[in-house]
């Protein structure tokens, strides 16, 4: 029954009962007698109480809908308001849930296009850094070598410093290009890419251990890229913001799929709002139907980033592509 008919029926019943009583056994004298006043006040109180209950019950679904709308987050899909209450409220809740379905689908589609364009741009920049800037710096190094061979003794030290600065710049350009385009992922597979990622961050001051067995299920190409990018972003956040000395990458099989865990012993993020990095990880997780959780580590210290990827059709055992051991620094 709709909210309108509930309230109308209640008020009608109350008025009909009141009229019947006034036309029957109940009378009102002038002046009003105490017994008559008591009957009128009691009837009014009952009518108001029942009206309040009907309105409270009828409007409760709308209050729940308001709370659901206030906490809705397209990066955490699946939460829906329960369809209940009068016909108008139930129809409104159904319409809201349908709108959320459409928005989540559109968000996932637009995020997929944006991330695909981002990966293409990363590849283009990496190629230009490697082919253009890298070759230019290599030519500068060769020219400096020839200058050093012919330079006077008092200038050779300065030329040598220029060579070292150019060589360091070339190494940095190559490192950036590798991060933009994970060639090891394309050539050796996900397990080797994660181990290489741990080694790369270890070389830059953060001690990173890895536990990546070689018998994990093989994932589709887009899922492997999501796992790699999430691990890369999590370690980048750890190195930049966590103040951690140690971190760990674990990639393992679970009951209904595989799970990536990146943990550290840093200060965590406390009450700080999630930044663009975590938002990007959530968007990538949505593309492959994975669940991402960012929460404090054991005993409230550090941060754990967990990416759970459900079992996908056609997944088989991951072939071993590298002889690198599963654990280590």
PDB file of C-alpha atoms in Angstrom:
ATOM      1  CA  UNK A   1       0.000   0.000   0.000  1.00  0.00           C
ATOM      2  CA  UNK A   2       1.299   3.448  -0.862  1.00  0.00           C
ATOM      3  CA  UNK A   3       2.109   5.983   1.823  1.00  0.00           C
ATOM      4  CA  UNK A   4      -0.779   8.200   0.675  1.00  0.00           C
ATOM      5  CA  UNK A   5      -3.374   5.463   1.127  1.00  0.00           C
ATOM      6  CA  UNK A   6      -1.919   4.423   4.464  1.00  0.00           C
ATOM      7  CA  UNK A   7      -2.243   7.922   5.909  1.00  0.00           C
ATOM      8  CA  UNK A   8      -5.625   8.549   4.232  1.00  0.00           C
ATOM      9  CA  UNK A   9      -7.040   5.252   5.494  1.00  0.00           C
ATOM     10  CA  UNK A  10      -5.794   5.880   9.019  1.00  0.00           C
ATOM     11  CA  UNK A  11      -7.224   9.409   9.163  1.00  0.00           C
ATOM     12  CA  UNK A  12     -10.501   8.248   7.614  1.00  0.00           C
ATOM     13  CA  UNK A  13     -10.842   5.423  10.121  1.00  0.00           C
ATOM     14  CA  UNK A  14     -10.152   7.788  13.005  1.00  0.00           C
ATOM     15  CA  UNK A  15     -12.695  10.341  11.830  1.00  0.00           C
ATOM     16  CA  UNK A  16     -15.342   7.678  11.160  1.00  0.00           C
ATOM     17  CA  UNK A  17     -14.876   6.167  14.611  1.00  0.00           C
ATOM     18  CA  UNK A  18     -15.020   9.618  16.225  1.00  0.00           C
ATOM     19  CA  UNK A  19     -18.201  10.536  14.323  1.00  0.00           C
ATOM     20  CA  UNK A  20     -19.848   7.199  15.209  1.00  0.00           C
ATOM     21  CA  UNK A  21     -19.062   7.679  18.883  1.00  0.00           C
ATOM     22  CA  UNK A  22     -20.356  11.230  18.889  1.00  0.00           C
ATOM     23  CA  UNK A  23     -23.587  10.106  17.196  1.00  0.00           C
ATOM     24  CA  UNK A  24     -23.915   7.156  19.579  1.00  0.00           C
ATOM     25  CA  UNK A  25     -22.995   6.740  23.224  1.00  0.00           C
ATOM     26  CA  UNK A  26     -20.568   9.682  23.503  1.00  0.00           C
ATOM     27  CA  UNK A  27     -21.966  13.158  24.022  1.00  0.00           C
ATOM     28  CA  UNK A  28     -20.379  16.510  24.719  1.00  0.00           C
ATOM     29  CA  UNK A  29     -22.066  18.784  27.166  1.00  0.00           C
ATOM     30  CA  UNK A  30     -21.726  22.485  27.746  1.00  0.00           C
ATOM     31  CA  UNK A  31     -19.766  22.976  29.865  1.00  0.00           C
ATOM     32  CA  UNK A  32     -17.665  19.884  29.055  1.00  0.00           C
ATOM     33  CA  UNK A  33     -17.745  17.218  31.720  1.00  0.00           C
ATOM     34  CA  UNK A  34     -14.440  15.662  32.923  1.00  0.00           C
ATOM     35  CA  UNK A  35     -15.408  12.187  31.639  1.00  0.00           C
ATOM     36  CA  UNK A  36     -16.255  13.592  28.206  1.00  0.00           C
ATOM     37  CA  UNK A  37     -12.962  15.541  28.036  1.00  0.00           C
ATOM     38  CA  UNK A  38     -11.064  12.391  28.976  1.00  0.00           C
ATOM     39  CA  UNK A  39     -12.683  10.429  26.137  1.00  0.00           C
ATOM     40  CA  UNK A  40     -11.901  13.160  23.569  1.00  0.00           C
ATOM     41  CA  UNK A  41      -8.279  13.570  24.703  1.00  0.00           C
ATOM     42  CA  UNK A  42      -7.701   9.797  24.766  1.00  0.00           C
ATOM     43  CA  UNK A  43      -9.124   9.403  21.268  1.00  0.00           C
ATOM     44  CA  UNK A  44      -6.960  12.250  19.946  1.00  0.00           C
ATOM     45  CA  UNK A  45      -3.845  10.786  21.582  1.00  0.00           C
ATOM     46  CA  UNK A  46      -4.491   7.363  20.043  1.00  0.00           C
ATOM     47  CA  UNK A  47      -5.029   8.905  16.600  1.00  0.00           C
ATOM     48  CA  UNK A  48      -1.812  10.959  16.826  1.00  0.00           C
ATOM     49  CA  UNK A  49       0.224   7.966  18.072  1.00  0.00           C
ATOM     50  CA  UNK A  50      -0.966   5.706  15.291  1.00  0.00           C
ATOM     51  CA  UNK A  51      -0.279   8.448  12.707  1.00  0.00           C
ATOM     52  CA  UNK A  52       3.258   8.869  14.079  1.00  0.00           C
ATOM     53  CA  UNK A  53       3.908   5.115  13.846  1.00  0.00           C
ATOM     54  CA  UNK A  54       2.595   4.926  10.281  1.00  0.00           C
ATOM     55  CA  UNK A  55       4.710   7.905   9.175  1.00  0.00           C
ATOM     56  CA  UNK A  56       7.813   6.579  10.953  1.00  0.00           C
ATOM     57  CA  UNK A  57       7.481   3.159   9.347  1.00  0.00           C
ATOM     58  CA  UNK A  58       6.644   4.669   5.966  1.00  0.00           C
ATOM     59  CA  UNK A  59       9.523   7.153   5.928  1.00  0.00           C
ATOM     60  CA  UNK A  60      12.193   4.805   7.356  1.00  0.00           C
ATOM     61  CA  UNK A  61      13.105   3.406   3.887  1.00  0.00           C
ATOM     62  CA  UNK A  62      13.658   6.973   2.634  1.00  0.00           C
ATOM     63  CA  UNK A  63      15.993   7.666   5.560  1.00  0.00           C
ATOM     64  CA  UNK A  64      17.956   4.518   4.735  1.00  0.00           C
ATOM     65  CA  UNK A  65      18.065   5.612   1.103  1.00  0.00           C
ATOM     66  CA  UNK A  66      19.465   8.998   2.158  1.00  0.00           C
ATOM     67  CA  UNK A  67      22.250   7.332   4.151  1.00  0.00           C
ATOM     68  CA  UNK A  68      23.023   5.050   1.225  1.00  0.00           C
ATOM     69  CA  UNK A  69      23.220   8.016  -1.153  1.00  0.00           C
ATOM     70  CA  UNK A  70      25.515   9.895   1.237  1.00  0.00           C
ATOM     71  CA  UNK A  71      27.985   6.988   1.430  1.00  0.00           C
ATOM     72  CA  UNK A  72      27.836   5.803  -2.202  1.00  0.00           C
ATOM     73  CA  UNK A  73      31.270   5.408  -3.808  1.00  0.00           C
ATOM     74  CA  UNK A  74      31.691   4.242  -7.403  1.00  0.00           C
ATOM     75  CA  UNK A  75      35.176   2.960  -6.555  1.00  0.00           C
ATOM     76  CA  UNK A  76      33.579   0.537  -4.091  1.00  0.00           C
ATOM     77  CA  UNK A  77      30.784  -0.942  -6.214  1.00  0.00           C
ATOM     78  CA  UNK A  78      28.063  -3.370  -5.246  1.00  0.00           C
ATOM     79  CA  UNK A  79      26.477  -1.551  -2.281  1.00  0.00           C
ATOM     80  CA  UNK A  80      22.741  -1.141  -2.855  1.00  0.00           C
ATOM     81  CA  UNK A  81      19.871   0.186  -0.763  1.00  0.00           C
ATOM     82  CA  UNK A  82      17.347  -2.439   0.356  1.00  0.00           C
ATOM     83  CA  UNK A  83      14.047  -2.174  -1.525  1.00  0.00           C
ATOM     84  CA  UNK A  84      11.338  -1.877   1.149  1.00  0.00           C
ATOM     85  CA  UNK A  85       8.543   0.321   2.395  1.00  0.00           C
ATOM     86  CA  UNK A  86       5.512   1.862   0.685  1.00  0.00           C
ATOM     87  CA  UNK A  87       5.099   1.704  -3.079  1.00  0.00           C
ATOM     88  CA  UNK A  88       6.475   5.217  -3.719  1.00  0.00           C
ATOM     89  CA  UNK A  89       9.555   4.637  -1.544  1.00  0.00           C
ATOM     90  CA  UNK A  90      10.199   1.176  -3.025  1.00  0.00           C
ATOM     91  CA  UNK A  91       9.969   2.548  -6.564  1.00  0.00           C
ATOM     92  CA  UNK A  92      12.335   5.391  -5.695  1.00  0.00           C
ATOM     93  CA  UNK A  93      14.868   2.962  -4.193  1.00  0.00           C
ATOM     94  CA  UNK A  94      14.644   0.697  -7.260  1.00  0.00           C
ATOM     95  CA  UNK A  95      15.255   3.699  -9.516  1.00  0.00           C
ATOM     96  CA  UNK A  96      18.260   4.737  -7.418  1.00  0.00           C
ATOM     97  CA  UNK A  97      19.737   1.219  -7.559  1.00  0.00           C
ATOM     98  CA  UNK A  98      19.233   1.125 -11.331  1.00  0.00           C
ATOM     99  CA  UNK A  99      20.989   4.488 -11.622  1.00  0.00           C
ATOM    100  CA  UNK A 100      23.927   3.147  -9.584  1.00  0.00           C
ATOM    101  CA  UNK A 101      24.166   0.121 -11.891  1.00  0.00           C
ATOM    102  CA  UNK A 102      24.333   2.408 -14.916  1.00  0.00           C
ATOM    103  CA  UNK A 103      26.847   4.782 -13.322  1.00  0.00           C
ATOM    104  CA  UNK A 104      29.143   1.929 -12.270  1.00  0.00           C
ATOM    105  CA  UNK A 105      29.028   0.448 -15.766  1.00  0.00           C
ATOM    106  CA  UNK A 106      29.767   3.805 -17.354  1.00  0.00           C
ATOM    107  CA  UNK A 107      32.532   4.513 -14.835  1.00  0.00           C
ATOM    108  CA  UNK A 108      34.176   1.157 -15.512  1.00  0.00           C
ATOM    109  CA  UNK A 109      33.960   1.716 -19.268  1.00  0.00           C
ATOM    110  CA  UNK A 110      35.402   5.231 -19.128  1.00  0.00           C
ATOM    111  CA  UNK A 111      38.127   4.127 -16.700  1.00  0.00           C
ATOM    112  CA  UNK A 112      39.085   1.298 -19.052  1.00  0.00           C
ATOM    113  CA  UNK A 113      39.431   3.734 -21.947  1.00  0.00           C
ATOM    114  CA  UNK A 114      41.392   6.219 -19.845  1.00  0.00           C
ATOM    115  CA  UNK A 115      43.789   3.597 -18.471  1.00  0.00           C
ATOM    116  CA  UNK A 116      44.271   2.094 -21.928  1.00  0.00           C
ATOM    117  CA  UNK A 117      45.152   5.532 -23.271  1.00  0.00           C
ATOM    118  CA  UNK A 118      47.464   6.038 -20.297  1.00  0.00           C
ATOM    119  CA  UNK A 119      49.319   2.794 -21.017  1.00  0.00           C
ATOM    120  CA  UNK A 120      49.709   3.751 -24.687  1.00  0.00           C
ATOM    121  CA  UNK A 121      51.079   7.141 -23.652  1.00  0.00           C
ATOM    122  CA  UNK A 122      53.466   5.487 -21.193  1.00  0.00           C
ATOM    123  CA  UNK A 123      54.770   3.254 -23.961  1.00  0.00           C
ATOM    124  CA  UNK A 124      55.202   6.211 -26.311  1.00  0.00           C
ATOM    125  CA  UNK A 125      57.086   8.271 -23.721  1.00  0.00           C
ATOM    126  CA  UNK A 126      59.269   5.295 -22.750  1.00  0.00           C
ATOM    127  CA  UNK A 127      60.121   4.645 -26.395  1.00  0.00           C
ATOM    128  CA  UNK A 128      61.019   8.291 -27.003  1.00  0.00           C
ATOM    129  CA  UNK A 129      63.103   8.450 -23.820  1.00  0.00           C
ATOM    130  CA  UNK A 130      64.977   5.329 -24.855  1.00  0.00           C
ATOM    131  CA  UNK A 131      65.338   6.046 -28.561  1.00  0.00           C
ATOM    132  CA  UNK A 132      65.713   9.831 -28.602  1.00  0.00           C
ATOM    133  CA  UNK A 133      67.012  11.086 -25.257  1.00  0.00           C
ATOM    134  CA  UNK A 134      68.954   7.914 -24.525  1.00  0.00           C
ATOM    135  CA  UNK A 135      70.738   7.954 -27.886  1.00  0.00           C
ATOM    136  CA  UNK A 136      71.485  11.666 -27.525  1.00  0.00           C
ATOM    137  CA  UNK A 137      73.075  11.169 -24.109  1.00  0.00           C
ATOM    138  CA  UNK A 138      75.030   8.199 -25.438  1.00  0.00           C
ATOM    139  CA  UNK A 139      76.387  10.410 -28.228  1.00  0.00           C
ATOM    140  CA  UNK A 140      77.291  13.068 -25.644  1.00  0.00           C
ATOM    141  CA  UNK A 141      79.193  10.436 -23.643  1.00  0.00           C
ATOM    142  CA  UNK A 142      81.187   9.392 -26.719  1.00  0.00           C
ATOM    143  CA  UNK A 143      81.965  13.019 -27.521  1.00  0.00           C
ATOM    144  CA  UNK A 144      83.102  13.647 -23.942  1.00  0.00           C
ATOM    145  CA  UNK A 145      85.332  10.578 -24.203  1.00  0.00           C
ATOM    146  CA  UNK A 146      87.045  12.041 -27.250  1.00  0.00           C
ATOM    147  CA  UNK A 147      87.356  15.433 -25.536  1.00  0.00           C
ATOM    148  CA  UNK A 148      88.858  13.782 -22.434  1.00  0.00           C
ATOM    149  CA  UNK A 149      91.469  12.015 -24.562  1.00  0.00           C
ATOM    150  CA  UNK A 150      92.647  15.345 -26.049  1.00  0.00           C
ATOM    151  CA  UNK A 151      92.049  17.663 -23.091  1.00  0.00           C
ATOM    152  CA  UNK A 152      94.932  19.163 -21.108  1.00  0.00           C
ATOM    153  CA  UNK A 153      95.705  17.564 -17.779  1.00  0.00           C
ATOM    154  CA  UNK A 154      94.157  20.426 -15.772  1.00  0.00           C
ATOM    155  CA  UNK A 155      90.790  19.980 -17.561  1.00  0.00           C
ATOM    156  CA  UNK A 156      90.501  16.204 -17.488  1.00  0.00           C
ATOM    157  CA  UNK A 157      89.041  16.099 -14.008  1.00  0.00           C
ATOM    158  CA  UNK A 158      86.229  18.475 -14.996  1.00  0.00           C
ATOM    159  CA  UNK A 159      85.579  16.536 -18.193  1.00  0.00           C
ATOM    160  CA  UNK A 160      85.478  13.325 -16.138  1.00  0.00           C
ATOM    161  CA  UNK A 161      82.876  14.883 -13.841  1.00  0.00           C
ATOM    162  CA  UNK A 162      80.802  15.825 -16.879  1.00  0.00           C
ATOM    163  CA  UNK A 163      81.079  12.220 -18.092  1.00  0.00           C
ATOM    164  CA  UNK A 164      79.872  10.869 -14.757  1.00  0.00           C
ATOM    165  CA  UNK A 165      76.946  13.306 -14.624  1.00  0.00           C
ATOM    166  CA  UNK A 166      75.944  12.384 -18.166  1.00  0.00           C
ATOM    167  CA  UNK A 167      76.254   8.672 -17.410  1.00  0.00           C
ATOM    168  CA  UNK A 168      74.093   9.092 -14.270  1.00  0.00           C
ATOM    169  CA  UNK A 169      71.507  10.972 -16.317  1.00  0.00           C
ATOM    170  CA  UNK A 170      71.485   8.195 -18.916  1.00  0.00           C
ATOM    171  CA  UNK A 171      70.996   5.555 -16.217  1.00  0.00           C
ATOM    172  CA  UNK A 172      68.113   7.569 -14.743  1.00  0.00           C
ATOM    173  CA  UNK A 173      66.492   7.934 -18.170  1.00  0.00           C
ATOM    174  CA  UNK A 174      66.710   4.172 -18.681  1.00  0.00           C
ATOM    175  CA  UNK A 175      65.254   3.525 -15.218  1.00  0.00           C
ATOM    176  CA  UNK A 176      62.315   5.841 -15.899  1.00  0.00           C
ATOM    177  CA  UNK A 177      61.728   4.179 -19.270  1.00  0.00           C
ATOM    178  CA  UNK A 178      61.691   0.743 -17.632  1.00  0.00           C
ATOM    179  CA  UNK A 179      59.121   1.906 -15.070  1.00  0.00           C
ATOM    180  CA  UNK A 180      56.930   3.435 -17.756  1.00  0.00           C
ATOM    181  CA  UNK A 181      57.050   0.308 -19.891  1.00  0.00           C
ATOM    182  CA  UNK A 182      57.660  -2.905 -17.919  1.00  0.00           C
ATOM    183  CA  UNK A 183      59.472  -4.870 -20.604  1.00  0.00           C
ATOM    184  CA  UNK A 184      60.274  -7.650 -18.131  1.00  0.00           C
ATOM    185  CA  UNK A 185      56.524  -8.233 -17.739  1.00  0.00           C
ATOM    186  CA  UNK A 186      56.093  -8.728 -21.476  1.00  0.00           C
ATOM    187  CA  UNK A 187      59.224 -10.833 -21.888  1.00  0.00           C
ATOM    188  CA  UNK A 188      59.506 -12.943 -18.702  1.00  0.00           C
ATOM    189  CA  UNK A 189      56.048 -12.882 -17.133  1.00  0.00           C
ATOM    190  CA  UNK A 190      54.428 -11.560 -13.989  1.00  0.00           C
ATOM    191  CA  UNK A 191      56.452 -13.510 -11.402  1.00  0.00           C
ATOM    192  CA  UNK A 192      59.772 -12.247 -12.760  1.00  0.00           C
ATOM    193  CA  UNK A 193      58.363  -8.725 -13.107  1.00  0.00           C
ATOM    194  CA  UNK A 194      57.356  -8.636  -9.437  1.00  0.00           C
ATOM    195  CA  UNK A 195      60.764  -9.916  -8.353  1.00  0.00           C
ATOM    196  CA  UNK A 196      62.446  -7.322 -10.550  1.00  0.00           C
ATOM    197  CA  UNK A 197      60.247  -4.631  -9.029  1.00  0.00           C
ATOM    198  CA  UNK A 198      61.303  -5.665  -5.521  1.00  0.00           C
ATOM    199  CA  UNK A 199      64.959  -5.558  -6.581  1.00  0.00           C
ATOM    200  CA  UNK A 200      64.535  -2.125  -8.155  1.00  0.00           C
ATOM    201  CA  UNK A 201      63.091  -0.561  -5.000  1.00  0.00           C
ATOM    202  CA  UNK A 202      65.668  -2.333  -2.840  1.00  0.00           C
ATOM    203  CA  UNK A 203      68.384  -0.666  -4.923  1.00  0.00           C
ATOM    204  CA  UNK A 204      66.873   2.722  -4.048  1.00  0.00           C
ATOM    205  CA  UNK A 205      67.057   2.422  -0.274  1.00  0.00           C
ATOM    206  CA  UNK A 206      63.946   0.410   0.670  1.00  0.00           C
ATOM    207  CA  UNK A 207      64.531  -3.200   1.722  1.00  0.00           C
ATOM    208  CA  UNK A 208      61.888  -5.212  -0.165  1.00  0.00           C
ATOM    209  CA  UNK A 209      61.412  -8.948   0.241  1.00  0.00           C
ATOM    210  CA  UNK A 210      59.366 -10.990  -2.201  1.00  0.00           C
ATOM    211  CA  UNK A 211      57.523 -14.302  -1.997  1.00  0.00           C
ATOM    212  CA  UNK A 212      56.390 -15.160  -5.517  1.00  0.00           C
ATOM    213  CA  UNK A 213      56.191 -18.909  -6.196  1.00  0.00           C
ATOM    214  CA  UNK A 214      56.505 -20.162  -9.739  1.00  0.00           C
ATOM    215  CA  UNK A 215      53.399 -22.367  -9.861  1.00  0.00           C
ATOM    216  CA  UNK A 216      50.728 -19.666  -9.681  1.00  0.00           C
ATOM    217  CA  UNK A 217      47.878 -19.635 -12.194  1.00  0.00           C
ATOM    218  CA  UNK A 218      48.501 -17.724 -15.409  1.00  0.00           C
ATOM    219  CA  UNK A 219      46.385 -14.584 -15.652  1.00  0.00           C
ATOM    220  CA  UNK A 220      45.086 -12.739 -18.712  1.00  0.00           C
ATOM    221  CA  UNK A 221      47.401 -10.023 -20.010  1.00  0.00           C
ATOM    222  CA  UNK A 222      45.271  -7.162 -18.669  1.00  0.00           C
ATOM    223  CA  UNK A 223      45.095  -8.795 -15.207  1.00  0.00           C
ATOM    224  CA  UNK A 224      48.881  -9.201 -15.096  1.00  0.00           C
ATOM    225  CA  UNK A 225      49.313  -5.525 -15.967  1.00  0.00           C
ATOM    226  CA  UNK A 226      46.882  -4.533 -13.176  1.00  0.00           C
ATOM    227  CA  UNK A 227      48.763  -6.657 -10.627  1.00  0.00           C
ATOM    228  CA  UNK A 228      52.091  -5.148 -11.681  1.00  0.00           C
ATOM    229  CA  UNK A 229      50.828  -1.558 -11.619  1.00  0.00           C
ATOM    230  CA  UNK A 230      49.171  -1.999  -8.207  1.00  0.00           C
ATOM    231  CA  UNK A 231      52.396  -3.436  -6.761  1.00  0.00           C
ATOM    232  CA  UNK A 232      54.397  -0.620  -8.355  1.00  0.00           C
ATOM    233  CA  UNK A 233      52.090   2.104  -7.020  1.00  0.00           C
ATOM    234  CA  UNK A 234      51.988   0.545  -3.539  1.00  0.00           C
ATOM    235  CA  UNK A 235      55.802   0.418  -3.335  1.00  0.00           C
ATOM    236  CA  UNK A 236      56.041   3.967  -4.689  1.00  0.00           C
ATOM    237  CA  UNK A 237      53.684   5.198  -1.959  1.00  0.00           C
ATOM    238  CA  UNK A 238      55.715   3.295   0.624  1.00  0.00           C
ATOM    239  CA  UNK A 239      58.996   4.796  -0.568  1.00  0.00           C
ATOM    240  CA  UNK A 240      57.622   8.350  -0.749  1.00  0.00           C
ATOM    241  CA  UNK A 241      55.258   8.672   2.189  1.00  0.00           C
ATOM    242  CA  UNK A 242      55.421   5.774   4.640  1.00  0.00           C
ATOM    243  CA  UNK A 243      58.855   6.364   6.157  1.00  0.00           C
ATOM    244  CA  UNK A 244      59.325   2.591   6.093  1.00  0.00           C
ATOM    245  CA  UNK A 245      62.573   0.657   6.207  1.00  0.00           C
ATOM    246  CA  UNK A 246      61.144  -2.671   5.028  1.00  0.00           C
ATOM    247  CA  UNK A 247      58.420  -3.805   2.652  1.00  0.00           C
ATOM    248  CA  UNK A 248      57.244  -7.149   1.346  1.00  0.00           C
ATOM    249  CA  UNK A 249      55.517  -8.421  -1.802  1.00  0.00           C
ATOM    250  CA  UNK A 250      53.501 -11.638  -1.542  1.00  0.00           C
ATOM    251  CA  UNK A 251      51.687 -13.156  -4.493  1.00  0.00           C
ATOM    252  CA  UNK A 252      49.856 -16.367  -3.714  1.00  0.00           C
ATOM    253  CA  UNK A 253      46.978 -18.641  -4.608  1.00  0.00           C
ATOM    254  CA  UNK A 254      43.829 -18.405  -2.449  1.00  0.00           C
ATOM    255  CA  UNK A 255      40.616 -20.421  -2.375  1.00  0.00           C
ATOM    256  CA  UNK A 256      38.818 -18.474  -5.090  1.00  0.00           C
ATOM    257  CA  UNK A 257      41.673 -16.967  -7.095  1.00  0.00           C
ATOM    258  CA  UNK A 258      45.003 -15.254  -6.420  1.00  0.00           C
ATOM    259  CA  UNK A 259      46.014 -12.480  -4.038  1.00  0.00           C
ATOM    260  CA  UNK A 260      48.697  -9.796  -4.119  1.00  0.00           C
ATOM    261  CA  UNK A 261      49.762  -8.325  -0.778  1.00  0.00           C
ATOM    262  CA  UNK A 262      52.171  -5.387  -0.459  1.00  0.00           C
ATOM    263  CA  UNK A 263      52.954  -4.565   3.176  1.00  0.00           C
ATOM    264  CA  UNK A 264      55.384  -2.254   4.946  1.00  0.00           C
ATOM    265  CA  UNK A 265      56.450  -1.286   8.473  1.00  0.00           C
ATOM    266  CA  UNK A 266      55.939   2.455   7.993  1.00  0.00           C
ATOM    267  CA  UNK A 267      53.748   4.962   9.781  1.00  0.00           C
ATOM    268  CA  UNK A 268      50.601   4.159   7.765  1.00  0.00           C
ATOM    269  CA  UNK A 269      48.235   6.822   6.508  1.00  0.00           C
ATOM    270  CA  UNK A 270      46.228   7.342   9.716  1.00  0.00           C
ATOM    271  CA  UNK A 271      43.204   9.555   9.126  1.00  0.00           C
ATOM    272  CA  UNK A 272      44.524  11.034   5.872  1.00  0.00           C
ATOM    273  CA  UNK A 273      42.208  10.865   2.877  1.00  0.00           C
ATOM    274  CA  UNK A 274      43.017   8.481   0.059  1.00  0.00           C
ATOM    275  CA  UNK A 275      45.050  10.148  -2.656  1.00  0.00           C
ATOM    276  CA  UNK A 276      45.096   9.812  -6.419  1.00  0.00           C
ATOM    277  CA  UNK A 277      47.460   6.831  -6.223  1.00  0.00           C
ATOM    278  CA  UNK A 278      45.063   4.646  -4.224  1.00  0.00           C
ATOM    279  CA  UNK A 279      42.155   5.864  -6.353  1.00  0.00           C
ATOM    280  CA  UNK A 280      44.039   4.767  -9.455  1.00  0.00           C
ATOM    281  CA  UNK A 281      44.648   1.340  -7.914  1.00  0.00           C
ATOM    282  CA  UNK A 282      40.928   0.971  -7.181  1.00  0.00           C
ATOM    283  CA  UNK A 283      40.027   1.893 -10.755  1.00  0.00           C
ATOM    284  CA  UNK A 284      42.485  -0.672 -12.129  1.00  0.00           C
ATOM    285  CA  UNK A 285      41.084  -3.335  -9.798  1.00  0.00           C
ATOM    286  CA  UNK A 286      37.548  -2.646 -11.056  1.00  0.00           C
ATOM    287  CA  UNK A 287      38.638  -3.309 -14.637  1.00  0.00           C
ATOM    288  CA  UNK A 288      39.271  -6.991 -13.922  1.00  0.00           C
ATOM    289  CA  UNK A 289      36.606  -7.516 -11.250  1.00  0.00           C
ATOM    290  CA  UNK A 290      39.166  -7.611  -8.438  1.00  0.00           C
ATOM    291  CA  UNK A 291      38.758  -6.344  -4.867  1.00  0.00           C
ATOM    292  CA  UNK A 292      41.289  -3.880  -3.431  1.00  0.00           C
ATOM    293  CA  UNK A 293      41.639  -3.266   0.311  1.00  0.00           C
ATOM    294  CA  UNK A 294      44.003  -0.747   1.931  1.00  0.00           C
ATOM    295  CA  UNK A 295      44.165  -1.131   5.703  1.00  0.00           C
ATOM    296  CA  UNK A 296      46.574  -0.920   8.647  1.00  0.00           C
ATOM    297  CA  UNK A 297      49.036  -3.754   9.097  1.00  0.00           C
ATOM    298  CA  UNK A 298      49.243  -6.126  12.069  1.00  0.00           C
ATOM    299  CA  UNK A 299      48.944  -4.391  15.453  1.00  0.00           C
ATOM    300  CA  UNK A 300      48.076  -1.146  13.652  1.00  0.00           C
ATOM    301  CA  UNK A 301      51.588  -0.606  12.280  1.00  0.00           C
ATOM    302  CA  UNK A 302      52.368  -0.055   8.639  1.00  0.00           C
ATOM    303  CA  UNK A 303      49.983  -0.555   5.741  1.00  0.00           C
ATOM    304  CA  UNK A 304      48.703  -3.606   3.872  1.00  0.00           C
ATOM    305  CA  UNK A 305      47.521  -3.311   0.274  1.00  0.00           C
ATOM    306  CA  UNK A 306      45.572  -6.416  -0.781  1.00  0.00           C
ATOM    307  CA  UNK A 307      44.400  -7.142  -4.312  1.00  0.00           C
ATOM    308  CA  UNK A 308      42.197 -10.250  -4.619  1.00  0.00           C
ATOM    309  CA  UNK A 309      41.607 -11.487  -8.168  1.00  0.00           C
ATOM    310  CA  UNK A 310      38.840 -14.065  -8.535  1.00  0.00           C
ATOM    311  CA  UNK A 311      39.348 -17.221 -10.562  1.00  0.00           C
ATOM    312  CA  UNK A 312      38.837 -16.526 -14.252  1.00  0.00           C
ATOM    313  CA  UNK A 313      37.777 -18.986 -16.975  1.00  0.00           C
ATOM    314  CA  UNK A 314      40.625 -20.585 -18.817  1.00  0.00           C
ATOM    315  CA  UNK A 315      43.277 -19.975 -16.168  1.00  0.00           C
ATOM    316  CA  UNK A 316      46.006 -22.592 -16.082  1.00  0.00           C
ATOM    317  CA  UNK A 317      49.184 -23.084 -14.132  1.00  0.00           C
ATOM    318  CA  UNK A 318      51.722 -20.314 -14.627  1.00  0.00           C
ATOM    319  CA  UNK A 319      54.791 -21.658 -16.453  1.00  0.00           C
ATOM    320  CA  UNK A 320      58.105 -20.962 -14.825  1.00  0.00           C
ATOM    321  CA  UNK A 321      59.899 -18.343 -16.948  1.00  0.00           C
ATOM    322  CA  UNK A 322      62.749 -17.547 -14.647  1.00  0.00           C
ATOM    323  CA  UNK A 323      65.145 -19.433 -12.425  1.00  0.00           C
ATOM    324  CA  UNK A 324      65.168 -16.636  -9.833  1.00  0.00           C
ATOM    325  CA  UNK A 325      64.324 -18.061  -6.387  1.00  0.00           C
ATOM    326  CA  UNK A 326      60.938 -17.238  -4.902  1.00  0.00           C
ATOM    327  CA  UNK A 327      62.206 -15.507  -1.751  1.00  0.00           C
ATOM    328  CA  UNK A 328      64.943 -12.972  -1.200  1.00  0.00           C
ATOM    329  CA  UNK A 329      65.751  -9.316  -1.318  1.00  0.00           C
TER     330      UNK A 329
END
